[in-house]
GROMACS .gro file of C-alpha atoms in nm:
model
   86
    1UNK     CA    1  -1.269 -10.339  -5.764
    2UNK     CA    2  -1.030 -10.592  -5.900
    3UNK     CA    3  -0.795 -10.865  -5.789
    4UNK     CA    4  -0.538 -10.835  -5.515
    5UNK     CA    5  -0.198 -10.890  -5.670
    6UNK     CA    6   0.103 -10.996  -5.466
    7UNK     CA    7   0.448 -10.955  -5.616
    8UNK     CA    8   0.796 -11.094  -5.565
    9UNK     CA    9   1.115 -10.946  -5.697
   10UNK     CA   10   1.371 -11.135  -5.903
   11UNK     CA   11   1.444 -11.465  -5.733
   12UNK     CA   12   1.749 -11.531  -5.520
   13UNK     CA   13   1.989 -11.814  -5.602
   14UNK     CA   14   2.365 -11.873  -5.612
   15UNK     CA   15   2.401 -11.697  -5.946
   16UNK     CA   16   2.256 -11.372  -5.811
   17UNK     CA   17   2.352 -11.397  -5.442
   18UNK     CA   18   2.706 -11.512  -5.375
   19UNK     CA   19   2.760 -11.393  -5.019
   20UNK     CA   20   2.567 -11.306  -4.703
   21UNK     CA   21   2.636 -10.938  -4.773
   22UNK     CA   22   2.480 -10.970  -5.117
   23UNK     CA   23   2.182 -11.154  -4.968
   24UNK     CA   24   2.121 -10.871  -4.721
   25UNK     CA   25   2.155 -10.608  -4.995
   26UNK     CA   26   1.916 -10.783  -5.236
   27UNK     CA   27   1.650 -10.849  -4.971
   28UNK     CA   28   1.668 -10.490  -4.845
   29UNK     CA   29   1.640 -10.358  -5.201
   30UNK     CA   30   1.336 -10.575  -5.274
   31UNK     CA   31   1.166 -10.472  -4.950
   32UNK     CA   32   1.242 -10.108  -5.028
   33UNK     CA   33   1.099 -10.148  -5.378
   34UNK     CA   34   0.767 -10.254  -5.230
   35UNK     CA   35   0.755 -10.622  -5.323
   36UNK     CA   36   0.534 -10.841  -5.106
   37UNK     CA   37   0.768 -11.141  -5.101
   38UNK     CA   38   1.127 -11.245  -5.161
   39UNK     CA   39   1.142 -11.563  -5.371
   40UNK     CA   40   1.407 -11.833  -5.333
   41UNK     CA   41   1.481 -12.049  -5.636
   42UNK     CA   42   1.772 -12.291  -5.659
   43UNK     CA   43   2.072 -12.332  -5.435
   44UNK     CA   44   2.210 -12.083  -5.185
   45UNK     CA   45   2.493 -12.120  -4.939
   46UNK     CA   46   2.369 -12.173  -4.585
   47UNK     CA   47   2.524 -11.843  -4.480
   48UNK     CA   48   2.356 -11.649  -4.762
   49UNK     CA   49   2.024 -11.822  -4.700
   50UNK     CA   50   2.032 -11.740  -4.329
   51UNK     CA   51   2.134 -11.378  -4.402
   52UNK     CA   52   1.844 -11.341  -4.645
   53UNK     CA   53   1.593 -11.478  -4.393
   54UNK     CA   54   1.728 -11.264  -4.109
   55UNK     CA   55   1.714 -10.950  -4.322
   56UNK     CA   56   1.363 -11.032  -4.444
   57UNK     CA   57   1.246 -11.076  -4.085
   58UNK     CA   58   1.401 -10.741  -3.988
   59UNK     CA   59   1.235 -10.573  -4.288
   60UNK     CA   60   0.895 -10.741  -4.242
   61UNK     CA   61   0.890 -10.912  -4.580
   62UNK     CA   62   0.810 -11.281  -4.621
   63UNK     CA   63   1.036 -11.530  -4.799
   64UNK     CA   64   0.870 -11.792  -5.018
   65UNK     CA   65   0.972 -12.023  -5.298
   66UNK     CA   66   1.170 -12.337  -5.340
   67UNK     CA   67   1.364 -12.499  -5.060
   68UNK     CA   68   1.732 -12.470  -5.159
   69UNK     CA   69   1.823 -12.817  -5.286
   70UNK     CA   70   2.167 -12.807  -5.132
   71UNK     CA   71   2.037 -12.743  -4.779
   72UNK     CA   72   1.852 -12.981  -4.550
   73UNK     CA   73   1.479 -12.914  -4.516
   74UNK     CA   74   1.539 -12.857  -4.144
   75UNK     CA   75   1.736 -12.541  -4.234
   76UNK     CA   76   1.435 -12.408  -4.424
   77UNK     CA   77   1.195 -12.488  -4.142
   78UNK     CA   78   1.420 -12.355  -3.865
   79UNK     CA   79   1.486 -12.023  -4.040
   80UNK     CA   80   1.122 -11.932  -4.095
   81UNK     CA   81   1.067 -11.942  -4.469
   82UNK     CA   82   0.699 -11.845  -4.499
   83UNK     CA   83   0.615 -12.085  -4.777
   84UNK     CA   84   0.764 -12.365  -4.981
   85UNK     CA   85   0.620 -12.384  -5.331
   86UNK     CA   86   0.623 -12.645  -5.603
   0.00000   0.00000   0.00000
C-alpha cells in the first residue's frame, strides 16, 4: 500500500548538456539508473535536444518537462516529447 512515485533525474539544459554526445550519455545514464522520466528544463541546442529524444526512445524512457525556449514548438512536437509541463 502507498502511493506510486515517478522520478526524473537531474534536468537537462545547456549548462549540463553541451553536445549531442553528452545528451546521449546523460539520457542513457538516467535510464540505467532507473528513473521513470528524463526532464528538460531551459534551452538546449537542436542537435542535443534531438539526440536526447532519440536516445530516450531507444532506451524506452519518456522525456517530459519544459519546451526549450530557444526551439520552435514544432521541434518539440515532431520529436516526441511525452509531456510539456508548466
